[in-house]
Tab-separated table of C-alpha atoms in Angstrom:
chain	number	residue	atom	x	y	z
A	1	MET	CA	16.445	-31.163	-55.585
A	2	THR	CA	12.700	-31.363	-56.132
A	3	LEU	CA	10.786	-28.244	-55.135
A	4	ARG	CA	7.740	-28.925	-52.966
A	5	VAL	CA	4.814	-26.915	-54.324
A	6	GLY	CA	1.703	-25.751	-52.518
A	7	ILE	CA	-1.085	-24.589	-54.853
A	8	VAL	CA	-3.639	-22.046	-53.625
A	9	GLY	CA	-6.798	-22.308	-55.743
A	10	VAL	CA	-8.279	-25.451	-57.271
A	11	GLY	CA	-9.875	-24.132	-60.456
A	12	TRP	CA	-7.088	-23.325	-62.925
A	13	GLY	CA	-4.682	-24.531	-60.240
A	14	ALA	CA	-6.064	-28.068	-60.504
A	15	ILE	CA	-6.886	-28.181	-64.218
A	16	VAL	CA	-3.647	-26.710	-65.603
A	17	GLN	CA	-1.114	-25.964	-62.873
A	18	ALA	CA	-0.995	-29.274	-60.987
A	19	PRO	CA	-0.422	-31.343	-64.174
A	20	ALA	CA	2.195	-28.819	-65.312
A	21	TYR	CA	4.168	-29.165	-62.081
A	22	ARG	CA	4.061	-32.948	-62.403
A	23	ALA	CA	5.144	-32.834	-66.041
A	24	ALA	CA	8.062	-30.475	-65.381
A	25	GLN	CA	11.420	-31.554	-64.073
A	26	GLY	CA	12.240	-30.382	-60.564
A	27	TYR	CA	8.764	-29.828	-59.080
A	28	GLU	CA	6.166	-31.820	-57.178
A	29	PRO	CA	2.719	-30.480	-56.184
A	30	VAL	CA	2.317	-31.837	-52.654
A	31	ALA	CA	-0.449	-29.715	-51.098
A	32	LEU	CA	-3.640	-27.890	-52.092
A	33	CYS	CA	-5.481	-24.990	-50.485
A	34	ALA	CA	-8.984	-23.690	-51.255
A	35	ARG	CA	-11.869	-22.039	-49.436
A	36	THR	CA	-14.598	-24.634	-50.033
A	37	PRO	CA	-13.953	-27.954	-48.223
A	38	GLU	CA	-16.286	-30.048	-50.380
A	39	ARG	CA	-14.814	-28.914	-53.680
A	40	LEU	CA	-11.286	-29.112	-52.280
A	41	GLY	CA	-11.842	-32.709	-51.224
A	42	LYS	CA	-13.138	-33.769	-54.639
A	43	VAL	CA	-10.257	-32.109	-56.500
A	44	ALA	CA	-7.663	-33.490	-54.091
A	45	ALA	CA	-9.035	-37.007	-54.538
A	46	ARG	CA	-8.944	-36.676	-58.331
A	47	LEU	CA	-5.358	-35.432	-58.233
A	48	GLY	CA	-4.242	-37.919	-55.587
A	49	ILE	CA	-3.030	-35.179	-53.218
A	50	GLU	CA	-3.956	-35.919	-49.607
A	51	ASP	CA	-2.470	-32.794	-47.990
A	52	THR	CA	-5.162	-30.068	-48.053
A	53	SER	CA	-6.056	-26.867	-46.215
A	54	THR	CA	-8.792	-24.234	-46.213
A	55	ASP	CA	-6.613	-21.670	-44.382
A	56	TRP	CA	-4.295	-19.953	-46.836
A	57	GLN	CA	-2.752	-17.731	-44.121
A	58	SER	CA	-1.152	-20.723	-42.403
A	59	PHE	CA	-0.695	-22.642	-45.672
A	60	VAL	CA	1.745	-20.123	-47.184
A	61	ARG	CA	3.893	-20.200	-44.033
A	62	ARG	CA	4.427	-23.948	-43.865
A	63	ASP	CA	8.072	-24.939	-43.482
A	64	ASP	CA	7.642	-27.988	-45.728
A	65	LEU	CA	6.677	-25.973	-48.828
A	66	ASP	CA	9.330	-24.385	-51.057
A	67	LEU	CA	7.076	-22.700	-53.590
A	68	ILE	CA	3.602	-21.187	-53.344
A	69	SER	CA	1.641	-21.177	-56.584
A	70	VAL	CA	-1.183	-18.622	-56.520
A	71	ALA	CA	-4.106	-19.588	-58.775
A	72	THR	CA	-7.020	-17.907	-56.993
A	73	PRO	CA	-9.429	-15.289	-58.337
A	74	THR	CA	-7.458	-12.130	-59.146
A	75	ALA	CA	-8.678	-10.093	-56.175
A	76	LEU	CA	-6.845	-12.454	-53.792
A	77	HIS	CA	-3.470	-12.454	-55.581
A	78	HIS	CA	-2.084	-9.413	-53.786
A	79	GLU	CA	-2.747	-10.491	-50.209
A	80	ILE	CA	-1.715	-14.114	-50.652
A	81	THR	CA	1.449	-13.295	-52.605
A	82	LEU	CA	2.564	-10.686	-50.071
A	83	ALA	CA	2.075	-13.165	-47.225
A	84	ALA	CA	3.977	-15.896	-49.054
A	85	LEU	CA	6.896	-13.571	-49.808
A	86	ASP	CA	6.927	-12.421	-46.181
A	87	ALA	CA	7.186	-16.096	-45.200
A	88	GLY	CA	10.289	-16.453	-47.352
A	89	LYS	CA	8.659	-18.496	-50.098
A	90	ALA	CA	9.280	-18.471	-53.803
A	91	VAL	CA	6.042	-17.474	-55.544
A	92	LEU	CA	4.533	-18.111	-58.948
A	93	CYS	CA	1.401	-15.977	-59.434
A	94	GLU	CA	-1.207	-16.324	-62.134
A	95	LYS	CA	-1.913	-13.420	-64.438
A	96	PRO	CA	-3.170	-10.797	-64.018
A	97	LEU	CA	-0.659	-10.239	-61.233
A	98	ALA	CA	-3.075	-8.148	-59.160
A	99	ALA	CA	-6.362	-6.286	-59.357
A	100	ASN	CA	-4.704	-2.951	-60.221
A	101	PRO	CA	-1.271	-1.378	-60.865
A	102	ALA	CA	-0.918	-0.056	-57.295
A	103	GLN	CA	-1.158	-3.576	-55.893
A	104	ALA	CA	1.208	-4.865	-58.577
A	105	ARG	CA	3.811	-2.225	-57.682
A	106	GLU	CA	3.670	-3.419	-54.068
A	107	LEU	CA	4.272	-6.979	-55.219
A	108	VAL	CA	7.241	-5.925	-57.374
A	109	SER	CA	8.795	-4.161	-54.366
A	110	ALA	CA	8.101	-7.074	-52.037
A	111	ALA	CA	9.642	-9.532	-54.510
A	112	GLN	CA	12.782	-7.427	-54.808
A	113	GLU	CA	13.090	-7.163	-51.025
A	114	SER	CA	12.547	-10.889	-50.495
A	115	GLY	CA	15.248	-11.970	-52.907
A	116	ARG	CA	13.262	-15.139	-53.584
A	117	PRO	CA	12.424	-16.418	-57.110
A	118	THR	CA	9.158	-14.978	-58.363
A	119	GLY	CA	7.314	-15.285	-61.652
A	120	CYS	CA	4.062	-14.314	-63.352
A	121	CYS	CA	2.208	-16.957	-65.384
A	122	PHE	CA	2.396	-15.768	-68.967
A	123	GLU	CA	2.936	-19.372	-70.003
A	124	ASN	CA	1.594	-18.765	-73.514
A	125	ARG	CA	5.072	-17.546	-74.459
A	126	TRP	CA	6.001	-21.254	-74.347
A	127	ASN	CA	3.382	-22.370	-76.877
A	128	PRO	CA	5.261	-24.257	-79.634
A	129	GLU	CA	4.473	-21.685	-82.342
A	130	TRP	CA	5.130	-18.709	-80.077
A	131	LEU	CA	8.528	-20.154	-79.151
A	132	ALA	CA	9.240	-20.389	-82.879
A	133	ILE	CA	8.106	-16.784	-83.426
A	134	THR	CA	10.348	-15.609	-80.589
A	135	ASP	CA	13.332	-17.398	-82.125
A	136	ARG	CA	12.706	-15.914	-85.592
A	137	VAL	CA	12.196	-12.373	-84.282
A	138	ARG	CA	15.340	-12.537	-82.138
A	139	ASP	CA	17.250	-13.884	-85.153
A	140	GLY	CA	16.294	-10.694	-86.998
A	141	LEU	CA	13.579	-11.892	-89.377
A	142	LEU	CA	11.503	-8.727	-88.997
A	143	GLY	CA	14.387	-6.279	-89.091
A	144	THR	CA	12.922	-2.942	-88.070
A	145	PRO	CA	9.455	-3.704	-86.653
A	146	HIS	CA	6.612	-1.628	-88.058
A	147	VAL	CA	3.273	-3.174	-87.050
A	148	ALA	CA	1.962	-5.835	-84.674
A	149	ARG	CA	-1.703	-6.745	-85.027
A	150	VAL	CA	-3.697	-9.249	-82.948
A	151	SER	CA	-7.420	-9.975	-83.219
A	152	ARG	CA	-9.447	-12.499	-81.203
A	153	SER	CA	-13.147	-13.354	-81.278
A	154	ALA	CA	-14.969	-15.805	-79.011
A	155	SER	CA	-18.445	-16.526	-77.685
A	156	TYR	CA	-17.793	-16.912	-73.943
A	157	TRP	CA	-20.083	-14.035	-72.906
A	158	HIS	CA	-22.775	-14.314	-75.534
A	159	PRO	CA	-26.106	-14.507	-73.637
A	160	SER	CA	-26.706	-17.980	-75.055
A	161	ARG	CA	-23.716	-19.323	-73.097
A	162	PRO	CA	-23.844	-20.421	-69.428
A	163	LEU	CA	-22.677	-18.016	-66.744
A	164	GLN	CA	-19.059	-18.090	-65.623
A	165	ALA	CA	-17.850	-17.433	-62.052
A	166	ALA	CA	-19.440	-14.228	-60.728
A	167	TRP	CA	-16.107	-12.489	-60.088
A	168	MET	CA	-15.286	-12.634	-63.807
A	169	TYR	CA	-18.057	-10.070	-64.458
A	170	ASP	CA	-16.704	-7.631	-61.847
A	171	ARG	CA	-13.956	-5.244	-62.937
A	172	ALA	CA	-13.057	-4.451	-59.306
A	173	GLN	CA	-12.181	-8.108	-58.757
A	174	GLY	CA	-9.964	-8.264	-61.836
A	175	GLY	CA	-12.625	-9.731	-64.104
A	176	GLY	CA	-13.132	-9.219	-67.811
A	177	TYR	CA	-11.348	-10.449	-70.903
A	178	LEU	CA	-8.868	-7.636	-71.415
A	179	ALA	CA	-7.175	-8.818	-68.200
A	180	GLY	CA	-8.222	-12.438	-68.619
A	181	MET	CA	-7.349	-13.200	-72.250
A	182	LEU	CA	-5.976	-10.326	-74.343
A	183	VAL	CA	-3.349	-9.761	-71.627
A	184	HIS	CA	-1.434	-12.781	-72.988
A	185	ASP	CA	-1.192	-11.083	-76.384
A	186	LEU	CA	-0.158	-7.784	-74.799
A	187	ASP	CA	2.590	-9.582	-72.915
A	188	PHE	CA	3.745	-11.463	-76.025
A	189	VAL	CA	3.909	-8.368	-78.221
A	190	CYS	CA	5.862	-6.483	-75.533
A	191	SER	CA	8.239	-9.422	-75.059
A	192	LEU	CA	8.983	-9.369	-78.800
A	193	LEU	CA	8.966	-5.682	-79.704
A	194	GLY	CA	9.389	-3.847	-76.412
A	195	PRO	CA	7.057	-1.836	-74.184
A	196	PRO	CA	4.538	0.837	-75.203
A	197	VAL	CA	4.907	4.528	-74.458
A	198	ALA	CA	1.225	5.430	-74.982
A	199	VAL	CA	-2.165	3.737	-75.296
A	200	CYS	CA	-5.491	4.734	-76.836
A	201	ALA	CA	-8.425	2.373	-76.399
A	202	ASP	CA	-12.121	1.583	-76.273
A	203	VAL	CA	-13.070	-0.952	-73.574
A	204	ARG	CA	-16.709	-1.867	-73.064
A	205	SER	CA	-19.326	-4.200	-71.617
A	206	SER	CA	-21.818	-4.973	-74.385
A	207	VAL	CA	-24.426	-6.630	-72.142
A	208	PRO	CA	-24.748	-4.711	-68.830
A	209	THR	CA	-26.656	-7.374	-66.875
A	210	ARG	CA	-26.971	-11.167	-66.816
A	211	ALA	CA	-29.858	-13.222	-65.465
A	212	LEU	CA	-29.010	-15.534	-62.560
A	213	PRO	CA	-30.436	-19.058	-62.203
A	214	ASP	CA	-32.328	-18.016	-59.050
A	215	GLY	CA	-34.148	-15.232	-60.903
A	216	GLY	CA	-31.832	-12.472	-59.735
A	217	GLU	CA	-29.692	-10.198	-61.854
A	218	LEU	CA	-25.929	-9.804	-62.059
A	219	ALA	CA	-24.523	-6.372	-62.901
A	220	VAL	CA	-21.663	-6.621	-65.412
A	221	THR	CA	-18.878	-4.065	-64.892
A	222	ALA	CA	-16.065	-6.002	-66.563
A	223	ASP	CA	-15.335	-5.904	-70.286
A	224	ASP	CA	-16.229	-8.321	-73.037
A	225	THR	CA	-14.845	-6.203	-75.893
A	226	SER	CA	-11.637	-4.164	-76.201
A	227	ALA	CA	-9.725	-2.391	-78.947
A	228	LEU	CA	-6.259	-1.017	-78.142
A	229	LEU	CA	-3.802	1.047	-80.161
A	230	LEU	CA	-0.276	1.161	-78.707
A	231	ARG	CA	2.690	3.316	-79.649
A	232	LEU	CA	5.764	1.230	-78.855
A	233	ALA	CA	9.099	2.582	-77.692
A	234	SER	CA	10.661	0.847	-80.707
A	235	GLY	CA	8.694	3.140	-83.036
A	236	ALA	CA	6.286	0.390	-84.115
A	237	ILE	CA	2.551	0.412	-83.478
A	238	ALA	CA	0.469	-2.436	-82.094
A	239	ILE	CA	-3.251	-2.927	-82.689
A	240	LEU	CA	-4.944	-5.473	-80.440
A	241	SER	CA	-8.638	-6.295	-80.270
A	242	LEU	CA	-10.812	-8.878	-78.566
A	243	SER	CA	-14.520	-9.604	-78.296
A	244	THR	CA	-16.142	-12.486	-76.437
A	245	ILE	CA	-19.724	-11.468	-77.194
A	246	GLY	CA	-20.149	-13.092	-80.617
A	247	ALA	CA	-22.368	-16.113	-81.187
A	248	ASN	CA	-20.665	-19.294	-82.390
A	249	VAL	CA	-17.335	-17.651	-83.154
A	250	ASP	CA	-13.736	-18.662	-82.437
A	251	HIS	CA	-11.087	-16.771	-84.394
A	252	PHE	CA	-7.472	-15.662	-83.913
A	253	ARG	CA	-5.326	-13.519	-86.207
A	254	LEU	CA	-1.725	-12.354	-85.689
A	255	GLU	CA	0.431	-10.180	-87.938
A	256	LEU	CA	4.008	-9.047	-87.298
A	257	LEU	CA	5.246	-6.763	-90.071
A	258	GLY	CA	8.826	-5.528	-90.328
A	259	GLY	CA	11.156	-4.019	-92.857
A	260	ASP	CA	12.927	-7.323	-93.458
A	261	GLY	CA	10.160	-9.867	-93.023
A	262	THR	CA	6.663	-10.930	-91.997
A	263	ILE	CA	5.006	-13.409	-89.625
A	264	VAL	CA	1.262	-14.131	-89.816
A	265	ALA	CA	-1.113	-16.572	-88.159
A	266	ASP	CA	-4.774	-17.306	-88.760
A	267	GLY	CA	-7.151	-19.814	-87.233
A	268	SER	CA	-8.907	-20.593	-83.975
A	269	LEU	CA	-8.091	-21.340	-80.362
A	270	ARG	CA	-7.695	-25.035	-81.237
A	271	HIS	CA	-5.954	-24.799	-84.595
A	272	THR	CA	-3.967	-21.951	-86.121
A	273	VAL	CA	-1.803	-21.879	-89.256
A	274	TYR	CA	1.462	-19.934	-88.848
A	275	GLN	CA	3.549	-18.612	-91.742
A	276	ALA	CA	6.713	-16.535	-91.960
A	277	GLY	CA	9.274	-15.329	-94.427
A	278	PRO	CA	11.850	-12.662	-95.281
A	279	ALA	CA	11.080	-9.802	-97.660
A	280	SER	CA	13.813	-11.108	-99.979
A	281	GLU	CA	11.715	-14.185	-100.875
A	282	LYS	CA	8.416	-14.550	-102.719
A	283	GLY	CA	5.566	-15.449	-100.394
A	284	LEU	CA	5.519	-16.992	-96.934
A	285	ALA	CA	6.346	-20.515	-95.785
A	286	PRO	CA	4.864	-22.569	-92.935
A	287	LEU	CA	6.454	-21.735	-89.595
A	288	ALA	CA	7.593	-24.939	-87.904
A	289	PRO	CA	6.753	-25.056	-84.193
A	290	VAL	CA	9.451	-25.697	-81.601
A	291	GLU	CA	9.223	-29.423	-80.901
A	292	ARG	CA	9.908	-29.532	-77.183
A	293	GLU	CA	8.320	-31.641	-74.469
A	294	PRO	CA	8.613	-31.381	-70.683
A	295	ALA	CA	10.397	-34.113	-68.723
A	296	ALA	CA	7.261	-36.142	-67.943
A	297	PRO	CA	4.640	-35.437	-70.640
A	298	GLN	CA	2.538	-38.416	-69.541
A	299	HIS	CA	1.136	-36.204	-66.776
A	300	LEU	CA	-0.351	-33.713	-69.255
A	301	PRO	CA	-4.154	-33.801	-69.677
A	302	ASP	CA	-5.891	-33.924	-73.036
A	303	GLY	CA	-7.396	-31.004	-74.937
A	304	LEU	CA	-6.895	-27.300	-74.308
A	305	ALA	CA	-5.964	-27.944	-70.664
A	306	GLY	CA	-3.080	-30.085	-71.868
A	307	HIS	CA	-1.983	-27.330	-74.245
A	308	GLY	CA	-1.827	-24.874	-71.334
A	309	SER	CA	-0.168	-27.385	-69.005
A	310	ARG	CA	2.534	-28.205	-71.566
A	311	ALA	CA	3.386	-24.530	-72.027
A	312	MET	CA	3.468	-23.973	-68.278
A	313	ALA	CA	5.636	-27.059	-67.705
A	314	LEU	CA	8.209	-25.783	-70.203
A	315	MET	CA	8.147	-22.388	-68.518
A	316	LEU	CA	8.699	-24.053	-65.137
A	317	GLU	CA	11.705	-25.960	-66.424
A	318	ASP	CA	13.201	-22.729	-67.764
A	319	TRP	CA	12.583	-21.164	-64.323
A	320	LEU	CA	14.707	-23.695	-62.407
A	321	PRO	CA	17.999	-21.732	-62.730
A	322	ALA	CA	16.384	-18.900	-60.729
A	323	PHE	CA	16.537	-21.136	-57.661
A	324	ASP	CA	20.326	-21.073	-58.010
A	325	GLY	CA	20.347	-17.296	-58.371
A	326	LYS	CA	20.712	-17.319	-62.155
A	327	PRO	CA	18.736	-15.273	-64.710
A	328	THR	CA	15.873	-16.915	-66.604
A	329	PRO	CA	13.483	-15.900	-69.419
A	330	VAL	CA	10.423	-16.464	-67.217
A	331	PRO	CA	8.099	-13.426	-66.978
A	332	THR	CA	8.682	-11.430	-63.817
A	333	PHE	CA	6.399	-9.467	-61.526
A	334	THR	CA	7.642	-6.411	-63.452
A	335	ASP	CA	6.180	-7.949	-66.624
A	336	GLY	CA	2.932	-8.475	-64.711
A	337	LEU	CA	2.979	-4.827	-63.635
A	338	LEU	CA	3.552	-3.602	-67.199
A	339	SER	CA	0.520	-5.514	-68.462
A	340	LEU	CA	-1.627	-3.971	-65.716
A	341	GLU	CA	-0.306	-0.491	-66.501
A	342	ILE	CA	-1.417	-1.021	-70.109
A	343	ILE	CA	-4.832	-2.312	-69.024
A	344	ASP	CA	-5.311	0.606	-66.618
A	345	ALA	CA	-4.286	3.084	-69.327
A	346	ALA	CA	-6.739	1.431	-71.735
A	347	HIS	CA	-9.617	1.883	-69.280
A	348	ARG	CA	-8.692	5.521	-68.633
A	349	SER	CA	-8.435	6.180	-72.364
A	350	SER	CA	-11.830	4.584	-72.943
A	351	GLU	CA	-13.339	6.763	-70.203
A	352	GLY	CA	-12.290	9.915	-72.057
A	353	ALA	CA	-8.577	10.463	-71.424
A	354	GLY	CA	-7.582	9.931	-75.063
A	355	TRP	CA	-3.951	8.921	-75.470
A	356	VAL	CA	-2.541	7.854	-72.095
A	357	SER	CA	1.209	7.752	-71.511
A	358	ILE	CA	2.896	4.674	-70.041
A	359	GLU	CA	5.814	5.426	-67.715
A	360	LEU	CA	8.657	3.011	-68.481
């Protein structure tokens, strides 16, 4: 059976999600929904999807759609996902799952009550190197985990760069790069080493206002820079940092340190060198990525969009057993809630609360 997919949102939904559904076995994106008719028409024509709507309320209730894929700005995730679940649909929701933990808890409850397959898009777990890391960690390479460290630097919000969508600068709408980028690393570390029990953090907006093309001014309440220290239930610590305010910078660093072995990575968003090895050997060796392709890779776009689409397509294929009531490794709404609990704790810590406990 091929699942008929309706995608709500034609930004990320068109660039990454639609190709991913076409590349994966068992799915077909058949309909698109977005608020702006002109943009919707252009995207639909490019994708070759004739079935479109500007009314998401009726869209999520259509009898001819099996799965609703929510790829809107974060502030709309909660309302659309609740409506789709109420209509008896399976739902895949982009990260962050909602604008705050309270909304995410409602979605977790609604998903449990619906009994329908649900998932949260932490597709980066299916990157070739991250799949390899997961395999090595689960095979016991690290032994007792001691330290996880992730550092990212980028230039997206340096004043020399063009403005992004206005909602990205608004914390109330789920904007900022702690929720938009570092959240993938938070999810990955937790998937490998387990959840945190406490968080201490500094989260800030380095440039409080941005000039608009019309001469106006945009107030920035969302973060461009974050530094988090997590105490994990496993006894390990995790140190994660991100800044998108640097000029002409693109850097990524990962370290996983355990009693029995080490995994490190260093590079950029486009190219990173991964190495791993047990403590019993001298030095580290290149970590071979998991060589896996989705069923129809010809549908994947080029560049970074193709990288994201490939990871999502593999995730989608691993999600298929859920539609037969079987367990899958795909991130759940509960995983989405955990990431938001960490983000909320980080903001409260940064505002003066010090160490903030995470209820497991």
